[in-house]
C-alpha cells in the first residue's frame, strides 16, 4: 500500500487579516496528515506593531519567501486569499522549485507589473478616504455592511465579532506596489482557483480565469457557496477543496 503524500500548506491571509483567520481550517489539514503554516504578514497579528508606511507588497513577499527558506520547505501548497494572491504569485516566481501547487482563493491574480489597484480599482476609494487624514498611508479595514455583504462576507454575529478581533490597518503601499513576475520556470506550477460565489460587494468585479493554465493544462476553477472569508464561514468545505489539490481529485460540480 502506497504512503499518502504529505505536503506543507502555507496559508497566506489577505489584507487587514492575520494568520489566525485560518484557525478553523488548519486543524482539518493537519488531521489529514499535512503540515500547515499560517503566518501573520508584517503589520498584522503579533507583528501589528511593525506596520508603517514603508511596509508594502515586497515586504510581504519577503515574509513568505523567508519562511520557506528558513524552514527549508519543498512541495509547498501555497494558498493566497484575496490580496495575498499577489503575494503568493510573487513567491512562486522567486522559488518555483519549492512550490508544488498554487491556490488562488477568491484572490487577486496579477500579471507582471500589476498592483492591487490595477486588479481591483475600487481599492482607490480607500486610499482617497485615507488621504485626508493625519496618517494617509494607513488604510482601515472595510466596514461591516448589512447582510448579505456583512464583514468580508461574514454575517453570523458571533463569527463577525471574532473576525473583528483579527483585523487591523493595512499600509497603502501594499495596494500600490506592483508585482514582479519574471521567471518562466514558475509557469510550470499547477494552479487552482477557488471562487466564493456568495454575496459580492458592489464595485468588485472578478476577472475571468483563462481556459488554460500557464503550464498548458486546462484551468481548474472550483466554487464555494460562501462570502469572501470562506475560511471563517465554511472551513470544512474549504479544507476539502484544499485537500483535493493534493490528491488530484476530480473537480466537483459548481456550488
XYZ file of C-alpha atoms in Angstrom:
255
model
C 0.000 0.000 0.000
C 1.445 3.361 -1.006
C 2.004 6.016 1.606
C -0.186 9.126 1.153
C 1.674 12.213 0.011
C 2.479 14.683 2.726
C 2.641 18.323 1.737
C 3.249 21.564 3.542
C 0.407 24.032 3.220
C 1.257 27.696 3.641
C -1.942 29.677 4.114
C -1.463 33.389 3.442
C -4.132 35.773 4.686
C -5.479 38.755 2.801
C -5.304 42.469 3.564
C -6.272 43.587 7.084
C -6.391 39.999 8.423
C -3.808 37.920 10.270
C -2.756 34.286 10.372
C -5.348 33.323 12.979
C -8.105 33.690 10.381
C -7.133 30.140 9.316
C -7.688 28.687 12.810
C -10.726 26.679 11.682
C -9.070 25.279 8.540
C -5.524 24.463 9.681
C -6.525 21.649 12.101
C -8.508 19.919 9.358
C -5.484 19.845 7.051
C -3.230 18.735 9.905
C -5.626 15.923 10.753
C -5.281 14.722 7.145
C -1.535 14.330 7.709
C -0.166 17.569 6.287
C 1.998 20.269 7.800
C 0.295 23.672 7.956
C 1.823 27.113 8.419
C -0.320 30.228 8.612
C 1.998 33.205 9.160
C 0.883 36.709 10.006
C 2.361 39.119 7.494
C 4.324 42.156 8.652
C 1.957 44.664 10.243
C -0.634 42.089 11.321
C -1.391 39.850 14.274
C 1.593 39.516 16.586
C 3.513 41.713 14.103
C 0.976 44.548 14.055
C 3.428 46.870 15.787
C 5.676 46.704 12.704
C 3.149 48.402 10.445
C 4.469 51.586 8.849
C 4.318 53.475 5.559
C 7.323 51.533 4.236
C 5.505 48.178 4.508
C 4.409 47.047 1.066
C 3.846 44.090 -1.196
C 7.585 43.415 -1.353
C 7.660 43.227 2.450
C 5.008 40.529 2.462
C 6.663 38.607 -0.363
C 9.860 38.621 1.709
C 7.907 37.350 4.735
C 6.753 34.229 2.896
C 9.924 33.543 0.907
C 11.904 33.954 4.117
C 9.678 31.422 5.887
C 10.095 28.858 3.102
C 13.870 29.264 3.034
C 14.292 29.337 6.811
C 12.283 26.107 7.170
C 13.863 24.625 4.004
C 10.416 23.730 2.712
C 9.658 21.898 -0.520
C 6.433 20.506 -2.028
C 4.596 23.561 -0.737
C 0.912 24.075 -1.474
C 0.833 27.863 -1.422
C -2.609 29.324 -0.748
C -3.222 33.062 -1.165
C -6.508 34.650 -0.133
C -7.693 37.937 -1.651
C -4.798 40.478 -1.718
C -2.405 37.625 -0.927
C -2.864 36.357 -4.478
C -0.262 38.981 -5.388
C 1.995 37.819 -2.559
C 1.837 34.126 -3.422
C 2.221 34.766 -7.164
C 5.458 36.630 -6.453
C 6.684 33.974 -4.018
C 6.100 31.262 -6.631
C 8.093 33.368 -9.102
C 11.000 33.636 -6.640
C 11.023 29.974 -5.536
C 9.366 27.911 -8.283
C 11.263 24.712 -7.460
C 9.815 24.680 -3.923
C 6.148 25.158 -4.835
C 4.054 22.074 -5.658
C 0.810 23.945 -6.265
C -0.549 27.480 -6.187
C -4.094 28.089 -4.954
C -5.808 31.410 -5.655
C -8.553 31.637 -3.022
C -11.002 34.347 -4.056
C -7.773 36.119 -4.882
C -6.314 38.933 -6.919
C -4.366 37.199 -9.698
C -1.802 39.577 -11.197
C 0.152 39.838 -14.397
C 3.716 41.149 -14.260
C 3.788 44.825 -13.300
C 0.272 44.978 -11.867
C -0.690 46.210 -8.417
C -3.794 45.598 -6.337
C -5.104 48.925 -7.627
C -4.792 47.680 -11.205
C -6.657 44.469 -10.460
C -9.354 45.996 -8.270
C -9.671 49.743 -8.987
C -12.369 50.114 -6.306
C -9.469 49.992 -3.824
C -8.539 53.528 -4.949
C -11.521 54.825 -2.980
C -9.979 53.553 0.259
C -6.761 55.442 -0.452
C -8.716 58.598 -1.234
C -10.530 58.367 2.109
C -7.243 57.971 3.972
C -5.599 60.842 2.079
C -7.473 63.416 4.150
C -6.340 62.005 7.496
C -3.224 62.539 9.618
C -1.930 59.123 8.503
C -2.701 58.920 4.772
C -0.655 55.725 4.443
C -2.833 53.842 6.938
C -5.887 52.127 5.411
C -8.514 50.868 7.897
C -10.380 47.611 7.277
C -13.539 47.638 5.204
C -16.628 48.467 7.280
C -19.234 45.896 8.191
C -22.276 46.134 5.919
C -25.830 44.812 6.274
C -26.383 41.205 5.152
C -25.690 39.606 2.793
C -22.392 41.556 2.497
C -21.573 41.539 6.217
C -17.936 41.790 7.296
C -15.894 40.344 4.420
C -18.903 38.130 3.716
C -19.289 37.017 7.345
C -22.829 37.636 8.627
C -23.169 35.419 11.702
C -22.895 37.796 14.699
C -20.545 35.547 16.690
C -18.298 34.906 13.700
C -18.211 38.606 12.822
C -17.327 39.513 16.408
C -14.402 37.050 16.320
C -13.258 38.285 12.924
C -13.190 41.892 14.170
C -10.555 40.896 16.729
C -8.279 39.754 13.887
C -8.482 42.863 11.715
C -6.022 45.753 11.672
C -4.973 48.549 9.341
C -3.072 47.998 6.091
C -0.344 50.128 4.544
C -1.299 51.915 1.335
C 1.947 50.701 -0.223
C 0.602 47.135 -0.197
C -2.045 48.175 -2.714
C 0.208 50.466 -4.750
C 3.344 48.382 -5.225
C 3.465 46.345 -8.461
C 4.256 42.648 -8.506
C 7.255 41.416 -10.487
C 6.877 38.074 -12.249
C 9.939 37.326 -14.351
C 10.869 33.625 -14.006
C 9.316 31.433 -16.718
C 10.007 28.367 -14.547
C 7.040 29.420 -12.395
C 4.711 28.749 -15.332
C 5.066 25.014 -14.711
C 3.432 25.244 -11.262
C -0.150 23.876 -11.289
C -2.747 26.452 -10.302
C -6.196 26.118 -8.785
C -8.773 28.898 -8.484
C -11.403 28.778 -5.745
C -14.140 31.377 -6.100
C -16.508 32.338 -3.310
C -19.867 32.753 -5.001
C -21.976 34.107 -2.185
C -22.508 37.856 -1.948
C -20.111 40.042 -3.941
C -19.691 43.648 -2.734
C -20.766 46.388 -5.097
C -17.962 47.545 -7.379
C -15.988 44.300 -7.094
C -15.555 42.556 -10.435
C -13.802 39.199 -10.663
C -11.553 38.699 -13.652
C -12.387 35.661 -15.775
C -9.941 32.790 -15.467
C -8.245 31.884 -18.762
C -9.258 28.474 -20.117
C -5.642 27.285 -19.976
C -3.092 27.474 -17.161
C 0.400 28.838 -17.879
C 1.626 25.208 -17.898
C -0.714 24.409 -20.804
C -3.239 22.285 -18.905
C -6.926 23.205 -18.523
C -7.639 25.675 -15.742
C -9.159 24.294 -12.552
C -11.868 26.523 -11.108
C -13.910 25.468 -8.096
C -16.714 27.318 -6.377
C -17.728 27.692 -2.754
C -21.167 28.912 -1.738
C -19.764 31.406 0.734
C -18.921 35.014 1.335
C -15.356 36.221 0.839
C -13.925 34.947 4.148
C -14.777 31.313 3.461
C -12.172 30.096 5.948
C -14.422 31.554 8.662
C -17.829 30.553 7.338
C -17.278 27.190 5.595
C -13.954 25.798 6.877
C -14.919 22.153 6.296
C -15.782 22.705 2.634
C -12.668 24.806 2.087
C -10.411 22.188 3.673
C -11.991 19.520 1.472
C -11.146 21.507 -1.640
C -7.603 22.218 -0.473
C -7.069 18.500 0.085
C -8.299 17.794 -3.438
C -5.449 19.964 -4.719
C -3.006 17.442 -3.250
C -4.915 14.270 -4.054
C -5.696 15.278 -7.627
C -9.389 14.543 -7.231
C -11.887 15.269 -9.962
C -13.414 18.703 -9.956
C -16.693 18.951 -8.075
C -19.750 20.399 -9.722
C -20.016 24.183 -9.235
C -21.796 25.076 -5.983
